[in-house]
PDB file of C-alpha atoms in Angstrom:
ATOM      1  CA  GLY A   1      19.478  21.033  24.670  1.00 55.00           C
ATOM      2  CA  ALA A   2      19.003  23.254  21.621  1.00 79.00           C
ATOM      3  CA  GLY A   3      17.098  21.784  18.719  1.00 90.00           C
ATOM      4  CA  VAL A   4      17.413  22.451  15.015  1.00 94.00           C
ATOM      5  CA  SER A   5      16.986  26.132  14.283  1.00 95.00           C
ATOM      6  CA  GLN A   6      16.157  27.792  10.979  1.00 96.00           C
ATOM      7  CA  SER A   7      16.201  31.386   9.836  1.00 97.00           C
ATOM      8  CA  PRO A   8      14.415  33.388   8.802  1.00 97.00           C
ATOM      9  CA  SER A   9      11.079  31.988   9.955  1.00 94.00           C
ATOM     10  CA  ASN A  10       9.302  33.867   7.185  1.00 96.00           C
ATOM     11  CA  LYS A  11      10.606  35.289   3.954  1.00 97.00           C
ATOM     12  CA  VAL A  12       8.703  37.217   1.333  1.00 97.00           C
ATOM     13  CA  THR A  13      10.554  37.913  -1.881  1.00 97.00           C
ATOM     14  CA  GLU A  14       9.818  39.137  -5.358  1.00 97.00           C
ATOM     15  CA  LYS A  15       9.897  36.779  -8.289  1.00 97.00           C
ATOM     16  CA  GLY A  16      13.348  36.664  -9.833  1.00 97.00           C
ATOM     17  CA  LYS A  17      15.256  37.474  -6.656  1.00 97.00           C
ATOM     18  CA  ASP A  18      17.663  35.095  -4.932  1.00 98.00           C
ATOM     19  CA  VAL A  19      17.066  33.844  -1.373  1.00 98.00           C
ATOM     20  CA  GLU A  20      19.190  32.103   1.219  1.00 98.00           C
ATOM     21  CA  LEU A  21      17.738  29.950   3.953  1.00 98.00           C
ATOM     22  CA  ARG A  22      19.790  28.907   6.911  1.00 97.00           C
ATOM     23  CA  CYS A  23      19.768  25.789   9.083  1.00 97.00           C
ATOM     24  CA  ASP A  24      21.658  25.196  12.332  1.00 96.00           C
ATOM     25  CA  PRO A  25      21.533  21.477  13.093  1.00 95.00           C
ATOM     26  CA  ILE A  26      21.812  19.929  16.533  1.00 93.00           C
ATOM     27  CA  SER A  27      25.408  20.014  17.677  1.00 91.00           C
ATOM     28  CA  GLY A  28      27.190  16.741  16.881  1.00 88.00           C
ATOM     29  CA  HIS A  29      24.663  15.601  14.256  1.00 90.00           C
ATOM     30  CA  THR A  30      26.509  14.582  11.133  1.00 88.00           C
ATOM     31  CA  ALA A  31      23.511  14.113   8.852  1.00 89.00           C
ATOM     32  CA  LEU A  32      21.503  17.080   7.625  1.00 92.00           C
ATOM     33  CA  TYR A  33      18.443  17.081   5.314  1.00 92.00           C
ATOM     34  CA  TRP A  34      16.458  19.700   3.505  1.00 95.00           C
ATOM     35  CA  TYR A  35      12.786  19.135   2.622  1.00 94.00           C
ATOM     36  CA  ARG A  36      10.138  21.237   0.972  1.00 95.00           C
ATOM     37  CA  GLN A  37       6.540  21.213   2.127  1.00 91.00           C
ATOM     38  CA  SER A  38       4.077  22.741  -0.309  1.00 87.00           C
ATOM     39  CA  LEU A  39       0.456  23.456   0.576  1.00 78.00           C
ATOM     40  CA  GLY A  40      -1.520  20.217   0.690  1.00 69.00           C
ATOM     41  CA  GLN A  41       1.542  18.156  -0.191  1.00 73.00           C
ATOM     42  CA  GLY A  42       3.773  15.884   1.791  1.00 77.00           C
ATOM     43  CA  LEU A  43       7.371  16.538   2.386  1.00 86.00           C
ATOM     44  CA  GLU A  44       9.546  16.516  -0.700  1.00 89.00           C
ATOM     45  CA  PHE A  45      13.171  15.530  -0.141  1.00 88.00           C
ATOM     46  CA  LEU A  46      15.625  18.053  -1.561  1.00 93.00           C
ATOM     47  CA  ILE A  47      19.196  17.328  -0.451  1.00 92.00           C
ATOM     48  CA  TYR A  48      21.112  15.338   2.142  1.00 89.00           C
ATOM     49  CA  PHE A  49      24.544  15.909   3.705  1.00 90.00           C
ATOM     50  CA  GLN A  50      26.425  13.218   5.598  1.00 86.00           C
ATOM     51  CA  GLY A  51      29.672  14.306   7.213  1.00 83.00           C
ATOM     52  CA  ASN A  52      32.316  15.147   4.633  1.00 81.00           C
ATOM     53  CA  SER A  53      30.789  12.963   1.931  1.00 83.00           C
ATOM     54  CA  ALA A  54      29.476  14.394  -1.307  1.00 85.00           C
ATOM     55  CA  PRO A  55      25.858  15.458  -0.731  1.00 89.00           C
ATOM     56  CA  ASP A  56      22.928  13.564  -2.240  1.00 86.00           C
ATOM     57  CA  LYS A  57      21.352  16.226  -4.454  1.00 89.00           C
ATOM     58  CA  SER A  58      18.883  13.891  -6.135  1.00 86.00           C
ATOM     59  CA  GLY A  59      15.835  15.762  -4.811  1.00 89.00           C
ATOM     60  CA  LEU A  60      16.728  19.258  -5.995  1.00 93.00           C
ATOM     61  CA  PRO A  61      13.987  20.291  -8.444  1.00 93.00           C
ATOM     62  CA  SER A  62      16.133  22.468 -10.724  1.00 94.00           C
ATOM     63  CA  ASP A  63      19.568  23.974 -11.055  1.00 95.00           C
ATOM     64  CA  ARG A  64      18.240  27.133  -9.439  1.00 97.00           C
ATOM     65  CA  PHE A  65      18.479  25.252  -6.145  1.00 97.00           C
ATOM     66  CA  SER A  66      21.753  24.653  -4.370  1.00 96.00           C
ATOM     67  CA  ALA A  67      22.910  24.002  -0.857  1.00 96.00           C
ATOM     68  CA  GLU A  68      26.118  23.921   1.019  1.00 94.00           C
ATOM     69  CA  ARG A  69      27.195  22.873   4.451  1.00 94.00           C
ATOM     70  CA  THR A  70      30.175  24.641   5.943  1.00 84.00           C
ATOM     71  CA  GLY A  71      32.416  22.902   8.432  1.00 81.00           C
ATOM     72  CA  GLY A  72      30.018  20.031   8.763  1.00 77.00           C
ATOM     73  CA  SER A  73      27.565  22.166  10.704  1.00 90.00           C
ATOM     74  CA  VAL A  74      25.493  25.094   9.411  1.00 95.00           C
ATOM     75  CA  SER A  75      23.783  24.676   6.044  1.00 96.00           C
ATOM     76  CA  THR A  76      22.495  27.219   3.587  1.00 97.00           C
ATOM     77  CA  LEU A  77      19.869  26.478   0.915  1.00 97.00           C
ATOM     78  CA  THR A  78      19.995  28.989  -1.940  1.00 98.00           C
ATOM     79  CA  ILE A  79      17.256  29.500  -4.477  1.00 98.00           C
ATOM     80  CA  GLN A  80      18.225  31.653  -7.428  1.00 98.00           C
ATOM     81  CA  ARG A  81      15.781  33.557  -9.613  1.00 97.00           C
ATOM     82  CA  THR A  82      12.839  32.550  -7.449  1.00 98.00           C
ATOM     83  CA  GLN A  83       9.545  31.585  -9.054  1.00 97.00           C
ATOM     84  CA  GLN A  84       6.055  31.604  -7.590  1.00 95.00           C
ATOM     85  CA  GLU A  85       6.026  27.812  -7.514  1.00 94.00           C
ATOM     86  CA  ASP A  86       8.956  27.930  -5.095  1.00 96.00           C
ATOM     87  CA  SER A  87       6.560  29.223  -2.399  1.00 96.00           C
ATOM     88  CA  ALA A  88       6.528  26.608   0.309  1.00 96.00           C
ATOM     89  CA  VAL A  89       7.786  25.824   3.789  1.00 94.00           C
ATOM     90  CA  TYR A  90      11.400  24.665   3.709  1.00 96.00           C
ATOM     91  CA  LEU A  91      12.221  22.257   6.500  1.00 95.00           C
ATOM     92  CA  CYS A  92      15.636  21.228   7.731  1.00 95.00           C
ATOM     93  CA  ALA A  93      16.303  18.124   9.794  1.00 93.00           C
ATOM     94  CA  SER A  94      19.387  16.580  11.352  1.00 92.00           C
ATOM     95  CA  SER A  95      20.204  13.172  12.751  1.00 89.00           C
ATOM     96  CA  LEU A  96      23.133  11.727  14.629  1.00 84.00           C
ATOM     97  CA  ASP A  97      24.228   9.840  11.533  1.00 69.00           C
ATOM     98  CA  ARG A  98      22.626   8.342   8.463  1.00 63.00           C
ATOM     99  CA  GLY A  99      21.849   5.045  10.148  1.00 62.00           C
ATOM    100  CA  LYS A 100      19.973   6.553  13.057  1.00 57.00           C
ATOM    101  CA  ASN A 101      16.225   6.522  13.074  1.00 62.00           C
ATOM    102  CA  GLU A 102      15.379   9.911  14.464  1.00 78.00           C
ATOM    103  CA  GLN A 103      15.449  12.989  12.280  1.00 86.00           C
ATOM    104  CA  TYR A 104      14.913  16.112  14.318  1.00 90.00           C
ATOM    105  CA  PHE A 105      13.180  18.863  12.404  1.00 92.00           C
ATOM    106  CA  GLY A 106      13.492  22.596  12.655  1.00 93.00           C
ATOM    107  CA  PRO A 107      10.416  24.863  12.637  1.00 92.00           C
ATOM    108  CA  GLY A 108      10.861  25.661   8.955  1.00 94.00           C
ATOM    109  CA  THR A 109      11.134  28.808   6.828  1.00 96.00           C
ATOM    110  CA  ARG A 110       7.949  29.869   5.106  1.00 95.00           C
ATOM    111  CA  LEU A 111       8.932  31.311   1.699  1.00 97.00           C
ATOM    112  CA  THR A 112       6.443  33.379  -0.248  1.00 97.00           C
ATOM    113  CA  VAL A 113       7.355  34.497  -3.746  1.00 97.00           C
ATOM    114  CA  THR A 114       5.187  37.341  -5.007  1.00 96.00           C
TER     115      THR A 114
ATOM    116  CA  GLY B   1       9.676   5.023  -7.049  1.00 54.00           C
ATOM    117  CA  GLU B   2       8.569   4.829  -3.455  1.00 62.00           C
ATOM    118  CA  ASP B   3       5.129   6.094  -2.590  1.00 86.00           C
ATOM    119  CA  VAL B   4       3.393   6.612   0.714  1.00 91.00           C
ATOM    120  CA  GLU B   5      -0.381   7.118   0.822  1.00 93.00           C
ATOM    121  CA  GLN B   6      -2.612   8.240   3.656  1.00 94.00           C
ATOM    122  CA  SER B   7      -6.092   9.680   3.913  1.00 91.00           C
ATOM    123  CA  LEU B   8      -6.077  13.456   4.202  1.00 90.00           C
ATOM    124  CA  PHE B   9      -8.587  14.017   7.007  1.00 95.00           C
ATOM    125  CA  LEU B  10      -9.856  12.344  10.151  1.00 96.00           C
ATOM    126  CA  SER B  11     -12.303  13.692  12.678  1.00 97.00           C
ATOM    127  CA  VAL B  12     -12.939  12.090  16.083  1.00 97.00           C
ATOM    128  CA  ARG B  13     -14.616  13.033  19.358  1.00 97.00           C
ATOM    129  CA  GLU B  14     -12.533  13.729  22.417  1.00 97.00           C
ATOM    130  CA  GLY B  15     -11.995  10.554  24.406  1.00 97.00           C
ATOM    131  CA  ASP B  16     -12.489   8.244  21.451  1.00 97.00           C
ATOM    132  CA  SER B  17      -9.662   6.344  19.730  1.00 97.00           C
ATOM    133  CA  SER B  18      -8.183   7.659  16.505  1.00 97.00           C
ATOM    134  CA  VAL B  19      -6.789   5.318  13.856  1.00 97.00           C
ATOM    135  CA  ILE B  20      -4.663   6.818  11.107  1.00 97.00           C
ATOM    136  CA  ASN B  21      -3.779   4.516   8.234  1.00 97.00           C
ATOM    137  CA  CYS B  22      -0.917   4.509   5.758  1.00 96.00           C
ATOM    138  CA  THR B  23       0.152   2.333   2.850  1.00 95.00           C
ATOM    139  CA  TYR B  24       3.631   2.235   1.326  1.00 92.00           C
ATOM    140  CA  THR B  25       5.158   0.593  -1.696  1.00 87.00           C
ATOM    141  CA  ASP B  26       8.822  -0.058  -0.918  1.00 80.00           C
ATOM    142  CA  SER B  27       9.097  -3.593   0.370  1.00 76.00           C
ATOM    143  CA  SER B  28      12.714  -3.010   1.336  1.00 77.00           C
ATOM    144  CA  SER B  29      11.790  -0.332   3.865  1.00 76.00           C
ATOM    145  CA  THR B  30      13.647  -0.946   7.097  1.00 80.00           C
ATOM    146  CA  TYR B  31      11.937   1.574   9.351  1.00 87.00           C
ATOM    147  CA  LEU B  32       8.556   3.264   9.275  1.00 91.00           C
ATOM    148  CA  TYR B  33       7.778   6.419  11.185  1.00 92.00           C
ATOM    149  CA  TRP B  34       4.973   8.554  12.414  1.00 95.00           C
ATOM    150  CA  TYR B  35       5.570  12.291  12.741  1.00 94.00           C
ATOM    151  CA  LYS B  36       3.264  14.934  14.171  1.00 95.00           C
ATOM    152  CA  GLN B  37       3.095  18.508  12.942  1.00 92.00           C
ATOM    153  CA  GLU B  38       1.272  21.125  14.961  1.00 91.00           C
ATOM    154  CA  PRO B  39       0.220  24.386  13.297  1.00 84.00           C
ATOM    155  CA  GLY B  40       3.196  26.593  12.496  1.00 78.00           C
ATOM    156  CA  ALA B  41       5.698  24.083  13.868  1.00 81.00           C
ATOM    157  CA  GLY B  42       8.165  21.613  12.450  1.00 83.00           C
ATOM    158  CA  LEU B  43       7.724  17.876  12.511  1.00 90.00           C
ATOM    159  CA  GLN B  44       8.040  15.962  15.718  1.00 91.00           C
ATOM    160  CA  LEU B  45       8.916  12.263  15.679  1.00 90.00           C
ATOM    161  CA  LEU B  46       6.221  10.390  17.563  1.00 93.00           C
ATOM    162  CA  THR B  47       7.289   6.825  17.134  1.00 92.00           C
ATOM    163  CA  TYR B  48       8.863   4.409  14.712  1.00 90.00           C
ATOM    164  CA  ILE B  49       8.748   0.712  14.067  1.00 92.00           C
ATOM    165  CA  PHE B  50      11.342  -1.645  12.627  1.00 89.00           C
ATOM    166  CA  SER B  51      10.119  -3.682   9.704  1.00 86.00           C
ATOM    167  CA  ASN B  52      10.512  -7.024  11.512  1.00 87.00           C
ATOM    168  CA  MET B  53       8.003  -5.974  14.172  1.00 89.00           C
ATOM    169  CA  ASP B  54       4.236  -6.262  14.020  1.00 92.00           C
ATOM    170  CA  MET B  55       3.309  -3.918  16.818  1.00 94.00           C
ATOM    171  CA  LYS B  56       4.806  -1.264  19.026  1.00 94.00           C
ATOM    172  CA  GLN B  57       3.073   0.398  21.940  1.00 94.00           C
ATOM    173  CA  ASP B  58       4.119   3.612  23.619  1.00 91.00           C
ATOM    174  CA  GLN B  59       1.670   4.996  26.187  1.00 94.00           C
ATOM    175  CA  ARG B  60      -1.405   6.101  24.247  1.00 96.00           C
ATOM    176  CA  LEU B  61       0.141   5.285  20.885  1.00 96.00           C
ATOM    177  CA  THR B  62      -0.028   1.857  19.221  1.00 97.00           C
ATOM    178  CA  VAL B  63       1.615   1.222  15.847  1.00 97.00           C
ATOM    179  CA  LEU B  64       0.570  -1.810  13.829  1.00 96.00           C
ATOM    180  CA  LEU B  65       2.536  -2.995  10.815  1.00 95.00           C
ATOM    181  CA  ASN B  66       1.270  -5.468   8.237  1.00 94.00           C
ATOM    182  CA  LYS B  67       4.354  -6.011   6.122  1.00 91.00           C
ATOM    183  CA  LYS B  68       2.593  -8.359   3.723  1.00 91.00           C
ATOM    184  CA  ASP B  69       0.015  -5.739   2.841  1.00 92.00           C
ATOM    185  CA  LYS B  70       2.489  -2.834   3.337  1.00 92.00           C
ATOM    186  CA  HIS B  71       0.037  -1.215   5.713  1.00 95.00           C
ATOM    187  CA  LEU B  72       0.919   0.846   8.751  1.00 95.00           C
ATOM    188  CA  SER B  73      -1.485   2.325  11.270  1.00 97.00           C
ATOM    189  CA  LEU B  74      -1.247   4.624  14.251  1.00 97.00           C
ATOM    190  CA  ARG B  75      -3.826   4.308  16.964  1.00 97.00           C
ATOM    191  CA  ILE B  76      -4.178   7.086  19.552  1.00 97.00           C
ATOM    192  CA  ALA B  77      -6.179   6.036  22.597  1.00 97.00           C
ATOM    193  CA  ASP B  78      -8.292   8.530  24.511  1.00 97.00           C
ATOM    194  CA  THR B  79      -7.763  11.237  21.926  1.00 97.00           C
ATOM    195  CA  GLN B  80      -7.396  14.735  23.370  1.00 97.00           C
ATOM    196  CA  THR B  81      -7.826  18.153  21.810  1.00 95.00           C
ATOM    197  CA  GLY B  82      -4.068  18.546  22.037  1.00 94.00           C
ATOM    198  CA  ASP B  83      -3.720  15.689  19.595  1.00 96.00           C
ATOM    199  CA  SER B  84      -5.188  17.839  16.830  1.00 96.00           C
ATOM    200  CA  ALA B  85      -2.421  18.088  14.262  1.00 96.00           C
ATOM    201  CA  ILE B  86      -1.252  16.693  10.934  1.00 95.00           C
ATOM    202  CA  TYR B  87       0.215  13.210  11.187  1.00 97.00           C
ATOM    203  CA  PHE B  88       2.780  12.076   8.609  1.00 95.00           C
ATOM    204  CA  CYS B  89       3.653   8.528   7.811  1.00 94.00           C
ATOM    205  CA  ALA B  90       7.183   8.010   6.428  1.00 92.00           C
ATOM    206  CA  GLU B  91       9.297   5.134   5.265  1.00 89.00           C
ATOM    207  CA  LYS B  92      13.069   4.914   5.304  1.00 84.00           C
ATOM    208  CA  SER B  93      14.464   3.537   2.088  1.00 75.00           C
ATOM    209  CA  TYR B  94      17.887   3.207   0.575  1.00 72.00           C
ATOM    210  CA  SER B  95      18.389   5.597  -2.299  1.00 66.00           C
ATOM    211  CA  GLY B  96      21.758   4.361  -3.505  1.00 66.00           C
ATOM    212  CA  ALA B  97      25.375   5.494  -2.990  1.00 62.00           C
ATOM    213  CA  GLY B  98      25.126   4.937   0.734  1.00 63.00           C
ATOM    214  CA  SER B  99      22.306   7.393   1.115  1.00 66.00           C
ATOM    215  CA  TYR B 100      19.006   6.904   2.878  1.00 71.00           C
ATOM    216  CA  GLN B 101      15.861   8.916   2.403  1.00 75.00           C
ATOM    217  CA  LEU B 102      12.651   9.333   4.255  1.00 83.00           C
ATOM    218  CA  THR B 103       9.631   9.310   1.920  1.00 86.00           C
ATOM    219  CA  PHE B 104       6.636  11.023   3.484  1.00 90.00           C
ATOM    220  CA  GLY B 105       2.957  10.764   2.883  1.00 91.00           C
ATOM    221  CA  LYS B 106       0.888  13.936   2.424  1.00 90.00           C
ATOM    222  CA  GLY B 107      -0.250  13.842   6.010  1.00 93.00           C
ATOM    223  CA  THR B 108      -3.567  13.169   7.732  1.00 96.00           C
ATOM    224  CA  LYS B 109      -5.152  16.144   9.457  1.00 95.00           C
ATOM    225  CA  LEU B 110      -6.690  14.947  12.694  1.00 97.00           C
ATOM    226  CA  SER B 111      -9.439  17.144  14.137  1.00 97.00           C
ATOM    227  CA  VAL B 112     -10.585  16.399  17.663  1.00 96.00           C
ATOM    228  CA  ILE B 113     -14.106  17.547  18.521  1.00 94.00           C
ATOM    229  CA  PRO B 114     -14.550  18.514  22.168  1.00 91.00           C
TER     230      PRO B 114
END
């Protein structure tokens, strides 16, 4: 079946602009995660959605970052007033529910802020 | 907070065994994972182990867990050039308010020499 998809695959933007990154999780997966992977770094947890519960935003690095998940499916990560340090690969993952072991990752969006 | 450490690079000859090591700090971790990331791709779950197990074997992969020392290893038998990738160790930990997180190491880049 279809895996997790993300769009765009690459995004180049100028410093100060806003960007939106999209994630389509696997159908039926109630849990959705956003991570950031910077060059030479591990994965940094950003935000987690579980069903209709309030999201866990504890990993968001600043108030310029926000995310929403409409209808319990598609999620959008928005970065306002982008900075060069926001350049990274943004990965989305979904799992059947929060207790399940397997998180299935999308291919990521490579964001470059110039 | 939780921390996951792994060596950054490993180089082996084709046909040899590879052993990738990882240490973690959260003694309450319930599951530990190994993910593989090929160039330009998202993360692929290779295997996981529950914290009450010492060993798990899956074809060419063997995971060893020393819970006392908080040490996890991944052994790849008969390493092939297709195994060249970055391998991430991750632990699942409870982050409060009914939320779980995966904390990832920075990844070990495995290079297989033909």
